[in-house]
């Protein structure tokens, strides 16, 4: 839970708000009433069933209450976010990865598979040692624009590739913002490969047809995988 507290701390620094002289305890009693708490528990139970009564979910719910207060999250949306995080854990995405997404969950409008691919993008960024400032800049942009999970994963991999080729990262981010399609999950393999090669060319990346086909095949496997609980078991 320490990382949750850290994530929330960073979030508050990035998005200032005024609390005056009040602290979270009085706010919790006045703004987040017992009725709202009961609604949250009810919504979480609808999505998670008996799992909502586990210690892990209870602790997660309690830890996110301050964030929900600041963001004015509805009980239904709050439960949705708890559900996404739990599914990420089920899929093999470490909790330390998914909790880094907490500050931006209120802006995320995708579905479960989009979230898993978003979390996978974050995990791959960590594995590639992508600096946080570039990772967060990229993710903030694609979430704000409403890119789907396949698009987010594609862009992240191209961003990581650009770093390995010593490209100027700020320029790559701008080019991705301009050229990365919002929706790619309905693309055919042929269209997706064409998109990847076209974007790579505009980013001045060394992606030949063979590599483009490999990237396409791999990303298609993630996007089309029916058993989302095992999405992380597909090697990247």
Tab-separated table of C-alpha atoms in Angstrom:
chain	number	residue	atom	x	y	z
A	1	UNK	CA	0.000	0.000	0.000
A	2	UNK	CA	3.028	2.317	0.363
A	3	UNK	CA	3.233	2.652	-3.413
A	4	UNK	CA	-0.444	3.676	-3.528
A	5	UNK	CA	0.274	6.431	-1.039
A	6	UNK	CA	3.269	7.499	-3.099
A	7	UNK	CA	1.206	7.519	-6.314
A	8	UNK	CA	-1.468	9.620	-4.667
A	9	UNK	CA	1.186	11.994	-3.324
A	10	UNK	CA	2.609	12.495	-6.806
A	11	UNK	CA	-0.888	12.934	-8.195
A	12	UNK	CA	-1.662	15.698	-5.703
A	13	UNK	CA	1.581	17.469	-6.634
A	14	UNK	CA	0.774	17.325	-10.339
A	15	UNK	CA	-2.867	18.358	-9.949
A	16	UNK	CA	-3.066	20.921	-7.102
A	17	UNK	CA	-6.295	21.439	-5.235
A	18	UNK	CA	-7.403	23.555	-2.298
A	19	UNK	CA	-8.288	21.958	0.995
A	20	UNK	CA	-7.840	24.989	3.154
A	21	UNK	CA	-7.273	24.087	6.756
A	22	UNK	CA	-9.370	20.934	6.529
A	23	UNK	CA	-7.968	17.423	6.632
A	24	UNK	CA	-9.230	14.236	5.041
A	25	UNK	CA	-11.008	12.922	8.126
A	26	UNK	CA	-13.693	15.640	8.316
A	27	UNK	CA	-14.008	15.618	4.539
A	28	UNK	CA	-14.481	11.881	4.628
A	29	UNK	CA	-17.347	12.238	7.082
A	30	UNK	CA	-19.039	15.169	5.392
A	31	UNK	CA	-18.499	14.557	1.673
A	32	UNK	CA	-18.219	10.793	1.568
A	33	UNK	CA	-21.151	9.765	3.704
A	34	UNK	CA	-21.903	6.315	4.986
A	35	UNK	CA	-24.546	6.023	2.294
A	36	UNK	CA	-21.964	6.637	-0.425
A	37	UNK	CA	-19.641	4.098	1.145
A	38	UNK	CA	-22.437	1.537	1.132
A	39	UNK	CA	-23.103	2.317	-2.532
A	40	UNK	CA	-19.425	1.770	-3.302
A	41	UNK	CA	-19.422	-1.586	-1.531
A	42	UNK	CA	-22.587	-2.555	-3.374
A	43	UNK	CA	-21.130	-1.631	-6.780
A	44	UNK	CA	-17.844	-3.424	-6.052
A	45	UNK	CA	-19.769	-6.526	-4.979
A	46	UNK	CA	-21.768	-6.477	-8.225
A	47	UNK	CA	-18.556	-6.629	-10.247
A	48	UNK	CA	-16.382	-8.810	-8.029
A	49	UNK	CA	-18.876	-10.982	-6.171
A	50	UNK	CA	-17.505	-12.663	-3.043
A	51	UNK	CA	-14.030	-11.382	-3.863
A	52	UNK	CA	-15.213	-7.963	-2.708
A	53	UNK	CA	-15.030	-9.314	0.845
A	54	UNK	CA	-11.359	-10.287	0.640
A	55	UNK	CA	-8.820	-8.365	2.667
A	56	UNK	CA	-6.932	-7.274	-0.458
A	57	UNK	CA	-9.976	-5.668	-2.082
A	58	UNK	CA	-11.111	-4.086	1.182
A	59	UNK	CA	-7.650	-2.585	1.741
A	60	UNK	CA	-7.483	-1.376	-1.868
A	61	UNK	CA	-10.906	0.250	-1.572
A	62	UNK	CA	-9.997	2.029	1.661
A	63	UNK	CA	-6.701	3.265	0.222
A	64	UNK	CA	-8.404	4.803	-2.815
A	65	UNK	CA	-11.131	6.686	-0.934
A	66	UNK	CA	-9.070	9.942	-0.720
A	67	UNK	CA	-8.451	9.813	-4.482
A	68	UNK	CA	-12.150	9.184	-5.136
A	69	UNK	CA	-13.018	12.178	-2.971
A	70	UNK	CA	-10.663	14.530	-4.765
A	71	UNK	CA	-11.775	13.346	-8.198
A	72	UNK	CA	-15.446	13.166	-7.194
A	73	UNK	CA	-15.657	9.636	-8.537
A	74	UNK	CA	-19.130	8.083	-8.528
A	75	UNK	CA	-19.549	4.746	-6.723
A	76	UNK	CA	-20.122	3.016	-10.067
A	77	UNK	CA	-16.940	4.419	-11.622
A	78	UNK	CA	-15.014	3.719	-8.427
A	79	UNK	CA	-16.087	0.066	-8.544
A	80	UNK	CA	-15.100	-0.092	-12.222
A	81	UNK	CA	-11.597	1.046	-11.369
A	82	UNK	CA	-11.291	-1.491	-8.545
A	83	UNK	CA	-12.471	-4.149	-10.991
A	84	UNK	CA	-9.871	-3.143	-13.593
A	85	UNK	CA	-7.050	-3.232	-11.064
A	86	UNK	CA	-8.129	-6.655	-9.802
A	87	UNK	CA	-8.288	-7.986	-13.368
A	88	UNK	CA	-4.811	-6.644	-14.011
A	89	UNK	CA	-3.556	-8.583	-11.002
A	90	UNK	CA	-5.388	-11.712	-12.223
A	91	UNK	CA	-3.723	-11.325	-15.617
A	92	UNK	CA	-0.304	-11.443	-14.031
A	93	UNK	CA	0.365	-7.701	-14.105
A	94	UNK	CA	2.075	-6.931	-10.817
A	95	UNK	CA	0.176	-4.706	-8.418
A	96	UNK	CA	3.167	-2.375	-8.300
A	97	UNK	CA	2.558	-1.738	-11.999
A	98	UNK	CA	-1.215	-1.316	-11.909
A	99	UNK	CA	-1.117	1.042	-8.943
A	100	UNK	CA	0.981	3.486	-10.993
A	101	UNK	CA	-2.119	3.865	-13.188
A	102	UNK	CA	-4.360	4.940	-10.308
A	103	UNK	CA	-3.876	8.699	-10.773
A	104	UNK	CA	-5.068	8.523	-14.394
A	105	UNK	CA	-7.867	5.968	-14.064
A	106	UNK	CA	-10.530	8.658	-13.725
A	107	UNK	CA	-9.651	9.836	-17.252
A	108	UNK	CA	-9.489	6.346	-18.762
A	109	UNK	CA	-12.602	5.436	-20.781
A	110	UNK	CA	-11.570	2.110	-22.321
A	111	UNK	CA	-12.823	-1.388	-21.594
A	112	UNK	CA	-11.198	-4.239	-19.678
A	113	UNK	CA	-8.997	-5.383	-22.550
A	114	UNK	CA	-7.897	-1.796	-23.230
A	115	UNK	CA	-6.906	-1.497	-19.575
A	116	UNK	CA	-4.889	-4.721	-19.654
A	117	UNK	CA	-3.034	-3.523	-22.748
A	118	UNK	CA	-2.488	-0.141	-21.088
A	119	UNK	CA	-1.025	-1.897	-18.042
A	120	UNK	CA	1.110	-4.082	-20.318
A	121	UNK	CA	2.430	-0.921	-22.004
A	122	UNK	CA	3.399	0.397	-18.592
A	123	UNK	CA	5.140	-2.871	-17.714
A	124	UNK	CA	7.116	-2.857	-20.960
A	125	UNK	CA	8.135	0.753	-20.363
A	126	UNK	CA	9.468	-0.266	-16.961
A	127	UNK	CA	11.357	-3.235	-18.437
A	128	UNK	CA	12.909	-0.957	-21.065
A	129	UNK	CA	13.869	1.594	-18.389
A	130	UNK	CA	11.947	4.306	-20.227
A	131	UNK	CA	12.332	7.509	-18.189
A	132	UNK	CA	9.183	8.317	-16.205
A	133	UNK	CA	8.819	11.773	-17.708
A	134	UNK	CA	8.499	10.297	-21.214
A	135	UNK	CA	6.372	7.360	-20.124
A	136	UNK	CA	3.918	9.576	-18.274
A	137	UNK	CA	3.825	12.170	-21.045
A	138	UNK	CA	2.968	9.492	-23.598
A	139	UNK	CA	0.319	7.805	-21.439
A	140	UNK	CA	-1.320	11.081	-20.432
A	141	UNK	CA	-1.665	12.029	-24.085
A	142	UNK	CA	-3.103	8.745	-25.365
A	143	UNK	CA	-5.544	8.481	-22.474
A	144	UNK	CA	-6.716	12.053	-22.985
A	145	UNK	CA	-7.189	11.368	-26.718
A	146	UNK	CA	-9.026	8.104	-26.092
A	147	UNK	CA	-6.682	5.706	-27.904
A	148	UNK	CA	-7.677	2.049	-27.613
A	149	UNK	CA	-5.427	-0.553	-26.006
A	150	UNK	CA	-3.877	-1.824	-29.235
A	151	UNK	CA	-3.008	1.727	-30.260
A	152	UNK	CA	-1.490	2.474	-26.843
A	153	UNK	CA	0.653	-0.675	-26.899
A	154	UNK	CA	1.768	-0.029	-30.487
A	155	UNK	CA	2.801	3.535	-29.689
A	156	UNK	CA	4.645	2.506	-26.531
A	157	UNK	CA	6.651	-0.130	-28.389
A	158	UNK	CA	7.579	2.330	-31.116
A	159	UNK	CA	8.565	4.879	-28.465
A	160	UNK	CA	10.810	2.284	-26.797
A	161	UNK	CA	12.259	1.348	-30.200
A	162	UNK	CA	12.998	5.006	-30.916
A	163	UNK	CA	15.012	5.215	-27.698
A	164	UNK	CA	17.074	2.174	-28.701
A	165	UNK	CA	17.821	3.919	-31.999
A	166	UNK	CA	18.891	7.075	-30.147
A	167	UNK	CA	16.126	9.229	-31.600
A	168	UNK	CA	15.125	12.514	-29.974
A	169	UNK	CA	12.384	11.432	-27.551
A	170	UNK	CA	10.524	14.730	-27.403
A	171	UNK	CA	10.272	14.770	-31.182
A	172	UNK	CA	9.136	11.136	-31.226
A	173	UNK	CA	6.370	11.950	-28.747
A	174	UNK	CA	5.156	14.771	-30.962
A	175	UNK	CA	5.197	12.552	-34.043
A	176	UNK	CA	3.302	9.791	-32.218
A	177	UNK	CA	0.677	12.281	-31.113
A	178	UNK	CA	0.265	13.375	-34.715
A	179	UNK	CA	0.401	9.995	-36.471
A	180	UNK	CA	-0.728	7.245	-34.074
A	181	UNK	CA	-4.293	6.088	-34.959
A	182	UNK	CA	-6.838	6.375	-32.167
A	183	UNK	CA	-8.434	3.005	-32.866
A	184	UNK	CA	-6.569	-0.068	-34.071
A	185	UNK	CA	-8.373	-2.989	-32.424
A	186	UNK	CA	-10.602	-3.548	-35.452
A	187	UNK	CA	-7.791	-3.413	-37.996
A	188	UNK	CA	-7.017	-6.450	-40.105
A	189	UNK	CA	-3.504	-7.873	-39.884
A	190	UNK	CA	-2.679	-6.324	-43.240
A	191	UNK	CA	-3.950	-2.883	-42.266
A	192	UNK	CA	-2.221	-3.009	-38.885
A	193	UNK	CA	1.098	-3.946	-40.484
A	194	UNK	CA	0.677	-1.109	-42.994
A	195	UNK	CA	-0.073	1.311	-40.135
A	196	UNK	CA	2.971	0.205	-38.145
A	197	UNK	CA	5.280	0.535	-41.146
A	198	UNK	CA	3.793	3.929	-42.046
A	199	UNK	CA	4.120	5.296	-38.506
A	200	UNK	CA	7.647	3.910	-38.226
A	201	UNK	CA	8.622	5.673	-41.429
A	202	UNK	CA	7.224	8.976	-40.143
A	203	UNK	CA	9.165	8.460	-36.907
A	204	UNK	CA	12.314	7.723	-38.934
A	205	UNK	CA	12.641	4.294	-37.319
A	206	UNK	CA	14.508	1.388	-38.856
A	207	UNK	CA	11.527	-0.957	-39.203
A	208	UNK	CA	11.671	-3.180	-42.276
A	209	UNK	CA	8.835	-5.371	-43.503
A	210	UNK	CA	10.081	-8.383	-41.531
A	211	UNK	CA	10.147	-6.481	-38.244
A	212	UNK	CA	6.833	-4.839	-39.099
A	213	UNK	CA	5.264	-8.269	-39.570
A	214	UNK	CA	6.675	-9.467	-36.239
A	215	UNK	CA	5.345	-6.416	-34.396
A	216	UNK	CA	1.979	-6.852	-36.071
A	217	UNK	CA	1.709	-10.575	-35.311
A	218	UNK	CA	2.640	-10.037	-31.691
A	219	UNK	CA	0.251	-7.141	-31.121
A	220	UNK	CA	-2.603	-8.955	-32.880
A	221	UNK	CA	-2.129	-11.867	-30.449
A	222	UNK	CA	-2.646	-9.490	-27.528
A	223	UNK	CA	-5.626	-7.780	-29.071
A	224	UNK	CA	-7.433	-10.930	-30.134
A	225	UNK	CA	-6.620	-13.121	-27.153
A	226	UNK	CA	-9.933	-14.366	-25.762
A	227	UNK	CA	-8.604	-15.488	-22.386
A	228	UNK	CA	-7.699	-12.088	-20.984
A	229	UNK	CA	-6.622	-13.625	-17.676
A	230	UNK	CA	-3.596	-15.053	-19.507
A	231	UNK	CA	-2.826	-12.010	-21.661
A	232	UNK	CA	0.462	-11.491	-19.849
A	233	UNK	CA	1.602	-15.018	-20.685
A	234	UNK	CA	1.958	-14.144	-24.356
A	235	UNK	CA	5.651	-13.396	-24.760
A	236	UNK	CA	6.534	-9.991	-26.118
